[in-house]
XYZ file of C-alpha atoms in Angstrom:
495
model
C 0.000 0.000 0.000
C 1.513 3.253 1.170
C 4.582 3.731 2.089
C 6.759 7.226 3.638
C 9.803 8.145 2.614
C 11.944 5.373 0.155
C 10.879 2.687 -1.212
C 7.803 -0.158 -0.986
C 5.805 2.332 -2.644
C 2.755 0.485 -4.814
C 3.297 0.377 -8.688
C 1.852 3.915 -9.920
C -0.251 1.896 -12.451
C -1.993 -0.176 -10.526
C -2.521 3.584 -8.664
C -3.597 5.036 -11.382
C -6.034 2.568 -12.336
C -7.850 2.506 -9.155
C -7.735 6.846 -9.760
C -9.857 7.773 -12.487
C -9.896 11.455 -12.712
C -11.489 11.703 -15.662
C -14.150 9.165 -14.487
C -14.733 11.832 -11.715
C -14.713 14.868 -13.825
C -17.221 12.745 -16.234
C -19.649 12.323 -13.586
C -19.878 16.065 -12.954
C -22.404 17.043 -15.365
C -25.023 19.768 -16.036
C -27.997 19.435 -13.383
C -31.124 18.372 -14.989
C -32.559 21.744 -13.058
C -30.219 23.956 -14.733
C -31.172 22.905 -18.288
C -34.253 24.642 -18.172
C -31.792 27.924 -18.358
C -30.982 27.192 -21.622
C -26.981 26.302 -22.894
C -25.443 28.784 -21.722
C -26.165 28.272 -18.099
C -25.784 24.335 -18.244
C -22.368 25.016 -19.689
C -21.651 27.913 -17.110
C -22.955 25.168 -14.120
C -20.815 22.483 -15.612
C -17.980 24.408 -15.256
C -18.477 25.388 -12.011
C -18.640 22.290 -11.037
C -15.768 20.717 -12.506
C -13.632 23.765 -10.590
C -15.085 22.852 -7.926
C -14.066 18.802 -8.252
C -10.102 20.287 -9.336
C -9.941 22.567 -6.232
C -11.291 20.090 -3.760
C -8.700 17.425 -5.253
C -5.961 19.787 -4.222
C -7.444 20.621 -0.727
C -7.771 24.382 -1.947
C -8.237 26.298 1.301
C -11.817 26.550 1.585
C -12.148 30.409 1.836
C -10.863 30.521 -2.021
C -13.428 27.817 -3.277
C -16.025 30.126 -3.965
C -18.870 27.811 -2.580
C -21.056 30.989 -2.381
C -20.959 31.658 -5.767
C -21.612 28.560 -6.950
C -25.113 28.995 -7.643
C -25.903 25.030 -7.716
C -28.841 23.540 -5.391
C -27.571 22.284 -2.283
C -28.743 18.456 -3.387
C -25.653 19.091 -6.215
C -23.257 20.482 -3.976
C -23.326 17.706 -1.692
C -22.959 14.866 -3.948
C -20.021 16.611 -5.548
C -18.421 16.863 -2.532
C -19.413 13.313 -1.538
C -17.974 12.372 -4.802
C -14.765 13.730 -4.563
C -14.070 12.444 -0.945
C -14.939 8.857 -1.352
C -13.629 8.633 -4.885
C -10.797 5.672 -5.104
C -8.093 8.430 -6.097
C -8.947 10.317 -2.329
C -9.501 7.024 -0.558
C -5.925 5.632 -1.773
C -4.057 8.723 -0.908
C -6.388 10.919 1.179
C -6.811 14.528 1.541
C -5.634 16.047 4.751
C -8.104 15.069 7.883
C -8.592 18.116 9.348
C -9.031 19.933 5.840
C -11.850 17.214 5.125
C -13.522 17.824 8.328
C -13.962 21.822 7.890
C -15.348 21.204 3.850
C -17.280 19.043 5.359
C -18.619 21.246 8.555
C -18.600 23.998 6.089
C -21.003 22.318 3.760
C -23.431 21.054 6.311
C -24.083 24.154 7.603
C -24.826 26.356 3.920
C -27.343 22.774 3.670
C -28.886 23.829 6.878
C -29.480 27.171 6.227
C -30.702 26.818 3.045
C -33.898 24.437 4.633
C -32.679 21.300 3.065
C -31.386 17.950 5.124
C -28.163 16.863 4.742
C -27.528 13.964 3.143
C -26.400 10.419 4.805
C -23.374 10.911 2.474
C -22.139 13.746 4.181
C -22.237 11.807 7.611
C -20.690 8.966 6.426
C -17.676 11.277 4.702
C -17.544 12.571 8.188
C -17.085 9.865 9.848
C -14.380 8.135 7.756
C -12.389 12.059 7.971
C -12.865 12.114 11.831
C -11.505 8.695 12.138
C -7.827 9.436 10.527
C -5.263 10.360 12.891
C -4.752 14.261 12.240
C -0.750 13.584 11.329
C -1.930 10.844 8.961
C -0.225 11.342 5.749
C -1.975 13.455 3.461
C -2.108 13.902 -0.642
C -3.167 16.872 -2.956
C -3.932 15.397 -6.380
C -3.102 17.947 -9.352
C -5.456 17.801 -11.820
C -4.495 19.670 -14.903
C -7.011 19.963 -17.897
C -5.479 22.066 -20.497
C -3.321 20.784 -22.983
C -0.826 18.611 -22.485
C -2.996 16.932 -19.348
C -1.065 15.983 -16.726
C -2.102 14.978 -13.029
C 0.393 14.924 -10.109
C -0.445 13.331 -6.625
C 1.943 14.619 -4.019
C 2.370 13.861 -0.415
C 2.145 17.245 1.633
C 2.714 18.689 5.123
C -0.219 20.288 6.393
C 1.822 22.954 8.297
C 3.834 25.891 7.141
C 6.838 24.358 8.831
C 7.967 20.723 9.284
C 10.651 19.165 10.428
C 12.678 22.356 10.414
C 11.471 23.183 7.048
C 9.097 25.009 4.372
C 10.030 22.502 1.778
C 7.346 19.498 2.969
C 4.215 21.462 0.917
C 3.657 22.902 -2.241
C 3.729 26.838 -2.386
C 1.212 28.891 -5.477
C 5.121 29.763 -6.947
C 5.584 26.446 -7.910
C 1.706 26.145 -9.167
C 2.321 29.761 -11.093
C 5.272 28.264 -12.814
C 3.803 24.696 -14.220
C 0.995 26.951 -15.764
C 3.897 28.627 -17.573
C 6.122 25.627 -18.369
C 2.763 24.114 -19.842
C 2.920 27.066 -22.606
C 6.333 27.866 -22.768
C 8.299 24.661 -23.873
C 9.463 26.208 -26.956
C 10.715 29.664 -25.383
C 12.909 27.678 -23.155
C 14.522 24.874 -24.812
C 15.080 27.161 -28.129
C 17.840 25.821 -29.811
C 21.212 27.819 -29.120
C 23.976 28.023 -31.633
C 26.396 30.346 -29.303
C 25.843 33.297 -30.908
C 22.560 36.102 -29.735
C 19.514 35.001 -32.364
C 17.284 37.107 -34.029
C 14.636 36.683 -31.806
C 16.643 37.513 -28.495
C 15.414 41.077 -28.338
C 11.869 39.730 -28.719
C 9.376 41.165 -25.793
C 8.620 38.134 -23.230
C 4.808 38.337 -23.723
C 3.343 35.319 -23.653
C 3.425 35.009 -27.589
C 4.804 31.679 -28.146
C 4.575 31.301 -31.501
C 6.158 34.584 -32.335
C 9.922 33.533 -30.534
C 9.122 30.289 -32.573
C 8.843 32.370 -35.775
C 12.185 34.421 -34.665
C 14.233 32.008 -33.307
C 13.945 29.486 -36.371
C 13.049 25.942 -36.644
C 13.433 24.187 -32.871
C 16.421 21.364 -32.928
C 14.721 19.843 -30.209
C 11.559 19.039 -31.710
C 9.191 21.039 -29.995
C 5.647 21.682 -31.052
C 5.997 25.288 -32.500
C 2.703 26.416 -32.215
C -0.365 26.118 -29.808
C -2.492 24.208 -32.551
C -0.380 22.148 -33.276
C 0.326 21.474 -29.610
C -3.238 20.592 -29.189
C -3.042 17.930 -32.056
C -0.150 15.780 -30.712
C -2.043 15.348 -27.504
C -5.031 13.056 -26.923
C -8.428 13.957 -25.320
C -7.726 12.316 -21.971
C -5.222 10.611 -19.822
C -1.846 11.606 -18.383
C -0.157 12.649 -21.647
C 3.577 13.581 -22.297
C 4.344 16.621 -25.152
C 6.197 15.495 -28.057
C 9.620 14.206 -26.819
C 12.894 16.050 -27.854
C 14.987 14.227 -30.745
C 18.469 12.261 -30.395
C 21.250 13.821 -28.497
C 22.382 14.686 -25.477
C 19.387 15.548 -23.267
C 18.614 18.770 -22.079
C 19.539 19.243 -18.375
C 17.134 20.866 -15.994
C 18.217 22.215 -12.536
C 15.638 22.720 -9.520
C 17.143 24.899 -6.680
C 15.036 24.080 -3.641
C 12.976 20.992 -4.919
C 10.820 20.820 -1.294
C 8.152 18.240 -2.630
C 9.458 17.930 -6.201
C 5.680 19.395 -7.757
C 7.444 21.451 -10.374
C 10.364 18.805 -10.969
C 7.766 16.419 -11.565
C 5.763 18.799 -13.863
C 9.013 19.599 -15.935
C 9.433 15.897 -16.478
C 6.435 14.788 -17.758
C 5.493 18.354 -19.876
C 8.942 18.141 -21.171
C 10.070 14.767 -21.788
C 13.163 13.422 -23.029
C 14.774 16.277 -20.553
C 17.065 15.262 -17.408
C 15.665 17.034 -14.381
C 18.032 17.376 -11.079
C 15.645 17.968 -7.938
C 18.245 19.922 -5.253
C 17.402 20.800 -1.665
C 19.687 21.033 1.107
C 17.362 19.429 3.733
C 17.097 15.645 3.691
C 13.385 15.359 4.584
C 12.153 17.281 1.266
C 14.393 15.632 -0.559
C 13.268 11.857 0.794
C 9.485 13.191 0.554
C 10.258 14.493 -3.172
C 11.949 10.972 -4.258
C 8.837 9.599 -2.717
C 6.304 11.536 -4.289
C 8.642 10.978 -7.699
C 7.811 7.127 -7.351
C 4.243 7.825 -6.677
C 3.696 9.348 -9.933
C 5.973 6.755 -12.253
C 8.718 9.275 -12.277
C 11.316 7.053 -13.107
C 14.644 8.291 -10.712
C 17.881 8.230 -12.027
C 20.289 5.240 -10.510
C 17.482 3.084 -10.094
C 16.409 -0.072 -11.553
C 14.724 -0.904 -14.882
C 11.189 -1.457 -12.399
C 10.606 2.442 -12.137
C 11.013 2.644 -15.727
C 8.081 0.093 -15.956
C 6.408 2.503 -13.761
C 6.627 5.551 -15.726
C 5.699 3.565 -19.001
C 2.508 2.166 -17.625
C 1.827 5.491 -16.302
C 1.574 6.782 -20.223
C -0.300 3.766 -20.771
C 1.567 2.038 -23.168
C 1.939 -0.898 -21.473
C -2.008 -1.406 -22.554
C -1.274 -0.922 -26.384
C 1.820 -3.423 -25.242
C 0.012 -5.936 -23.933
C -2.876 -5.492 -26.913
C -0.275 -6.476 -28.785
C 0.845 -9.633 -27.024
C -2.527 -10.339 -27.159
C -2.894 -10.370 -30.919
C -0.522 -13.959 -31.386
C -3.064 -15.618 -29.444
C -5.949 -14.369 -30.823
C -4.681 -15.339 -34.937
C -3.916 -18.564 -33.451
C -7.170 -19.330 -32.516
C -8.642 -17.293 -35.331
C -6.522 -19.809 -37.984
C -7.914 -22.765 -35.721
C -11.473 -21.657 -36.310
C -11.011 -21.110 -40.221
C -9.259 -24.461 -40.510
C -12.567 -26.251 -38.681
C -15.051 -24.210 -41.148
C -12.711 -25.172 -44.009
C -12.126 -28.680 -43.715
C -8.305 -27.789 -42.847
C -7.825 -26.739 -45.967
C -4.665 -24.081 -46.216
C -5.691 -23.068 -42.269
C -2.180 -23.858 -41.731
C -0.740 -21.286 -44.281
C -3.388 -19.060 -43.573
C -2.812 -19.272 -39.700
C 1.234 -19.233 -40.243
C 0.749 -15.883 -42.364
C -1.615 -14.193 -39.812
C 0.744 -15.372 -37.054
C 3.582 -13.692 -38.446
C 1.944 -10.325 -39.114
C 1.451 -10.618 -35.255
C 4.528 -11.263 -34.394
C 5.714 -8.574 -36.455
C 3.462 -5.829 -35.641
C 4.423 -6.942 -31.361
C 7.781 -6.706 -32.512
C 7.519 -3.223 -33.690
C 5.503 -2.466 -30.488
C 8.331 -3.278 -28.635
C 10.888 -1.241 -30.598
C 8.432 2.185 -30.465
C 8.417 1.128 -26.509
C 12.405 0.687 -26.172
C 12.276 4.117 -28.265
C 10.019 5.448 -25.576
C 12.144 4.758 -22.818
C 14.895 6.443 -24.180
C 12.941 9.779 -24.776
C 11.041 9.243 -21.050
C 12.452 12.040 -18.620
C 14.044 10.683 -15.529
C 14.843 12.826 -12.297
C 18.066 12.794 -10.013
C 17.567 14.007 -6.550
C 20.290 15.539 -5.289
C 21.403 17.423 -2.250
C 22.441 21.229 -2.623
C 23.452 23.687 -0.014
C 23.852 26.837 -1.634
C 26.392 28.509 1.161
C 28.538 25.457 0.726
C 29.112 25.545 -3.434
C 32.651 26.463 -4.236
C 34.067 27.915 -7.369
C 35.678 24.201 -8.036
C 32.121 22.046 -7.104
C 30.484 21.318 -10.520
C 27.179 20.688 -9.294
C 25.090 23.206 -11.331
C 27.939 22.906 -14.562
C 25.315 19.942 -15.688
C 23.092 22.371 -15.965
C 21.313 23.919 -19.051
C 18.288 25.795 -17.845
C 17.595 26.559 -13.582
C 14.639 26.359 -12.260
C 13.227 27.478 -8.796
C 9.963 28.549 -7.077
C 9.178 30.924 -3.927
C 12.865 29.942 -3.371
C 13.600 33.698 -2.800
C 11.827 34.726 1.023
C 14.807 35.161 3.748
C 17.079 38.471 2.528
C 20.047 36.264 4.285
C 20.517 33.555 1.662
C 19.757 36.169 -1.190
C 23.754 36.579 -2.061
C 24.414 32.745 -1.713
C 21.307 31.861 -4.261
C 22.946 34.262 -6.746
C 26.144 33.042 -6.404
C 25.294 30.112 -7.624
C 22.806 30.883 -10.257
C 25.769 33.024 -11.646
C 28.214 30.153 -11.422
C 25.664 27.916 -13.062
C 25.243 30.465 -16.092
C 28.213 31.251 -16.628
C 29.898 28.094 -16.093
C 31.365 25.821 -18.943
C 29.594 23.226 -20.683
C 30.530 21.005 -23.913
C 26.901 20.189 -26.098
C 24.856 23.007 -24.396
C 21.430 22.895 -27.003
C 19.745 25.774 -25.639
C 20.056 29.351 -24.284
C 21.052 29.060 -20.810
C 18.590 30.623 -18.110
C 17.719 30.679 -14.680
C 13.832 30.857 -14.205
C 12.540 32.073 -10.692
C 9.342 32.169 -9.478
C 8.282 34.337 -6.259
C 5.565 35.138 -4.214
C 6.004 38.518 -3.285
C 5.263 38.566 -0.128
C 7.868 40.981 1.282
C 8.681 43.523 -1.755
C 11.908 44.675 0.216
C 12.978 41.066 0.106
C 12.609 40.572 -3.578
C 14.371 44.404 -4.245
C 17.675 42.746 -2.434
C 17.205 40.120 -4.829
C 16.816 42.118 -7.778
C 19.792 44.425 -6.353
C 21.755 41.505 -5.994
C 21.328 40.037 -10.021
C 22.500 43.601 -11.613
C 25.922 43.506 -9.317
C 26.631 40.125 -10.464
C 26.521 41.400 -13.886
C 22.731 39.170 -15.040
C 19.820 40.257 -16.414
C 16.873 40.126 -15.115
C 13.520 40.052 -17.567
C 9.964 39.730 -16.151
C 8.253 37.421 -17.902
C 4.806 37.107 -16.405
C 2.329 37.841 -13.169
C -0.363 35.707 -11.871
C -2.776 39.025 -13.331
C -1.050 37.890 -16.622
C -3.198 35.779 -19.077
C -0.324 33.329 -18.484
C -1.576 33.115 -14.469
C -1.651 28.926 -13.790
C -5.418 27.497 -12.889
C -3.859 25.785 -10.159
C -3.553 29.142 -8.337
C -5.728 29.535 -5.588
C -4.386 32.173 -3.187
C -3.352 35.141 -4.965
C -3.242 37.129 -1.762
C -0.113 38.051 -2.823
C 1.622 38.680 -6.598
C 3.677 35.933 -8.216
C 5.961 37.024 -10.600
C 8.145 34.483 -12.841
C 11.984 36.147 -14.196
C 13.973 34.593 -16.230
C 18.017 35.679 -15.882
C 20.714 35.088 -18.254
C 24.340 36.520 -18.504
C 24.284 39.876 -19.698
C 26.189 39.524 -22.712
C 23.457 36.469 -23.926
C-alpha cells in the first residue's frame, strides 16, 4: 500500500487505475434543473462544477473555493463533494483530515441554512475524515485539464513548517510556474547556436509562436505552435508533449525541490529532458523521491522497475500488452477457419496471420524501447547553496535553472545568486539551448525581492519579467493570490 519516505511504494499503475480522474470529472455534469436555463447556463454550471471537483482534489483552502458563488442547489453540492471524498483516487491517498472535516462542517451548515437535510453521504464522509489520525499522511492530487494533461499526486505537510522546514508542501510559486512551463516549452529549450539570435530582443509576452517564428526551426523538436500542440495530444489521460529528438538531453536544474511538484511537472510536460531535484534538507528531498515514485517518475540510478512505472503510467503498457494479445488471438482465429474449411490451407493461412502478429508486437516493442529512451528521468540531489565552491560542478550539468518561492529570507539572497551566476556562466561542452535561470516568487515581502533584484544587476545578469499571476499566463492551479507571483527569467548579460 503506502509507504513514507523510500521505497515499498505500490506500482503507480496499478494507482492510477484505481484513480480515475477523468471518471470523476465525467460524472460532474449539467444538473437536470439547470437545463431549463438554456446552454449557456448548463455550460456555465458544468464548469463550475468541474472547478469545484479540481480545487477540492488539491485541498484548496476553503475560503478561495467560492462555494457561495456557486449557484448550484444544495442536493448538487453535496454529492459533488461526496464524490470527490470517497472517490478511489482520495480514498488511496487521502486529503488532509482536518481539511476534510472543515469542507465538510462547512457544507453542512450552507445545507442547513438553506432548509434542506443533509444527506447520509455527508455523515458517512464525516465519519471516515474524523476517524484518521490528524498527522496521517496526506495527498493533494493535481489535476491539470489544459493541454498537455497531466495529473500529479503529491504527499504534503499540512503545516507551514515541518521538520525544520518550508520545503514538505507545495507553495502557489511552484503552481504559477507549471501553468507557464505548460505554454512555454518552446521559449525555453530554443535551440542555441552560441551566438545572440534574431529573436533575443523579442518582448517576453506570452506570444509563443512569435519567438518560434524568430528564433527558427526548434532542434529539439518542440511543437511550434499552440495548434499544433493541441493535435499531438489526446483527449484524456496523463499525456507527455512530443519528446525532444536524439542527443544529449537537455539538463534541468531545480534549486530548492521541497516536494518535487514542479520537478515532476518539468518531467512529464517536457520529456526526453534530465531534471536534477536539489534541496539542502534531507526530509524534502526523501518526501520528493517519494512523491517521484508515486507518480511513475522514473529516478535516475534506479532499476529498470521504475522505468516500468513511468511507461505504464503513459499507458503504453495497454497498447503493449494489446499487442501480445494479438498472437493468441490469430492462433485461434486460424484454428477456427481451418474447422469451417475442412483444414484446408488453415495452416498457411494461420502461419501468415501469425507472423503479421509477431511482427506488428515486434515493432511495439521497438516504439516502446524508443520510448524509454525519450522518457524524462529525475536525479535528486542534495544542494546547499552557502557550501558551493568555485571548483564544485554541481550546477555545470546544468542547461536551464529552475526554482519557485525559493527567494523569502534576505540572508541567503547573495548565496542563491552566487550560484545561479556560477551555473550560467559556467562551462559546458553540447549546451542545445540558451542558458537561463527561471525564478518564481511570491512577493510577499517587496523589500525582500528588491535585495534580490539588487543583488542580479551587481553580479553582472539580467533580469527580464516574464509574467504575473494578473497575466493571461496566471496557472489554474492558483488559488491564493493574496499576494503577486511574478516568474523572471536571468541570463548573462552579454546572452
Amino acid at each position: 500500500m503506502w509507504s513514507d519516505g523510500g521505497g515499498g511504494v505500490r506500482d503507480a499503475a496499478a494507482e492510477r487505475a484505481e484513480l480515475g480522474y477523468g471518471g470523476l470529472l465525467e460524472e460532474v455534469g449539467p444538473s437536470e434543473d439547470g437545463e431549463e436555463g438554456g446552454e449557456a447556463e448548463t455550460g456555465a454550471i458544468m464548469r463550475a462544477r468541474q472547478q469545484l471537483v479540481l480545487r477540492l482534489l488539491r485541498a484548496c483552502p476553503i475560503p478561495f473555493l467560492g462555494l457561495a458563488s456557486l449557484h448550484m442547489d444544495s442536493q448538487q453540492l453535496q454529492a459533488d463533494v461526496a464524490r470527490v471524498l470517497s472517490c478511489p483516487a482520495v480514498k488511496e491517498l487521502p486529503l488532509p483530515a482536518g481539511y476534510a472535516v472543515q469542507l465538510l462542517k462547512v457544507v453542512m451548515r450552507s445545507v442547513e441554512r438553506s432548509g434542506d437535510a443533509v444527506d447520509e453521504d455527508m455523515y458517512s464522509c464525516m465519519g471516515a475524515a474524523m476517524s484518521r489520525a490528524a498527522d496521517a499522511p496526506a495527498f493533494r492530487h493535481y489535476v491539470m485539464m489544459a493541454r498537455p494533461r497531466i495529473s500529479l499526486v503529491c504527499q504534503e505537510a499540512t503545516a507551514f513548517v515541518t521538520q525544520g522546514t518550508t520545503g514538505l508542501r507545495t507553495w502557489p510559486a511552484a503552481l504559477q510556474f507549471v501553468g507557464w512551463a505548460r505554454r512555454h516549452k518552446a521559449d525555453v529549450m530554443a535551440p542555441w547556436s552560441g551566438r545572440r539570435s534574431r529573436g533575443s530582443d523579442a518582448a517576453w509576452s506570452g506570444d509563443e509562436n512569435a519567438h518560434a517564428r524568430a528564433d527558427g526551426a526548434n532542434s529539439c523538436g518542440d511543437v511550434q505552435d499552440s495548434a499544433d500542440n493541441d493535435a499531438e495530444h489526446k483527449a484524456d489521460g496523463n499525456v507527455q508533449a512530443k519528446a525532444p529528438l536524439a542527443g544529449p538531453p537537455v539538463t534541468v536544474l531545480e534549486l530548492g525541490c521541497g516536494t518535487g511538484l514542479l520537478s515532476m511537472a518539468l518531467a512529464k510536460l517536457w520529456p526526453g529532458t534530465r531534471v536534477i531535484a536539489t534541496d539542502r534538507s534531507a526530509e524534502a528531498l526523501a518526501r520528493c523521491a517519494a512523491n517521484c515514485r508515486f507518480n511513475g517518475i522514473r529516478l535516475e540510478g534506479e532499476d529498470d522497475g521504475d522505468m516500468e512505472r513511468q511507461q505504464r503510467e503513459e499507458k503504453g503498457v495497454i497498447e503493449q500488452e494489446a499487442q501480445q494479445g494479438l498472437g493468441e488471438e490469430a492462433h485461434h482465429e486460424a484454428e477456427e477457419r481451418g474447422r469451417d474449411n475442412g483444414g484446408t490451407d488453415a495452416e498457411d493461412w494461420g502461419m501468415s496471420t501469425l507472423k503479421h502478429g509477431q511482427e506488428a508486437q515486434q515493432q511495439q516493442q521497438q516504439q516502446q524501447q524508443q520510448q524509454q529512451q525519450r522518457l524524462s528521468c529525475v536525479r535528486v540531489q542534495q544542494l546547499d547553496w552557502t557550501q558551493v565552491s568555485s571548483s564544485s560542478d554541481e550546477e555545470r550539468e546544468a542547461d536551464v535553472l529552475v526554482g519557485a518561492d525559493i527567494v523569502f529570507d534576505p540572508s541567503v539572497v547573495p548565496s542563491l545568486v552566487r550560484v545561479i551566476a556560477k551555473a550560467l556562466r559556467g562551462q559546458r561542452q553540447a549546451t542545445r539551448v540558451k542558458r537561463a535561470a527561471y525564478i518564481c516568487s511570491t512577493i510577499r515581502n517587496p523589500d525582500t525581492y528588491a535585495t534580490f533584484l539588487a543583488a542580479i544587476r551587481e553580479a553582472g545578469l539580467q533580469y527580464t519579467q516574464l509574467c504575473t499571476d494578473a497575466d493571461g499566463d496566471a496557472s489554474d492551479l492558483v488559488d491564493d493570490t493574496t499576494c503577486p507571483i511574478i516568474l523572471c527569467r536571468i541570463q548573462p548579460a552579454s546572452q
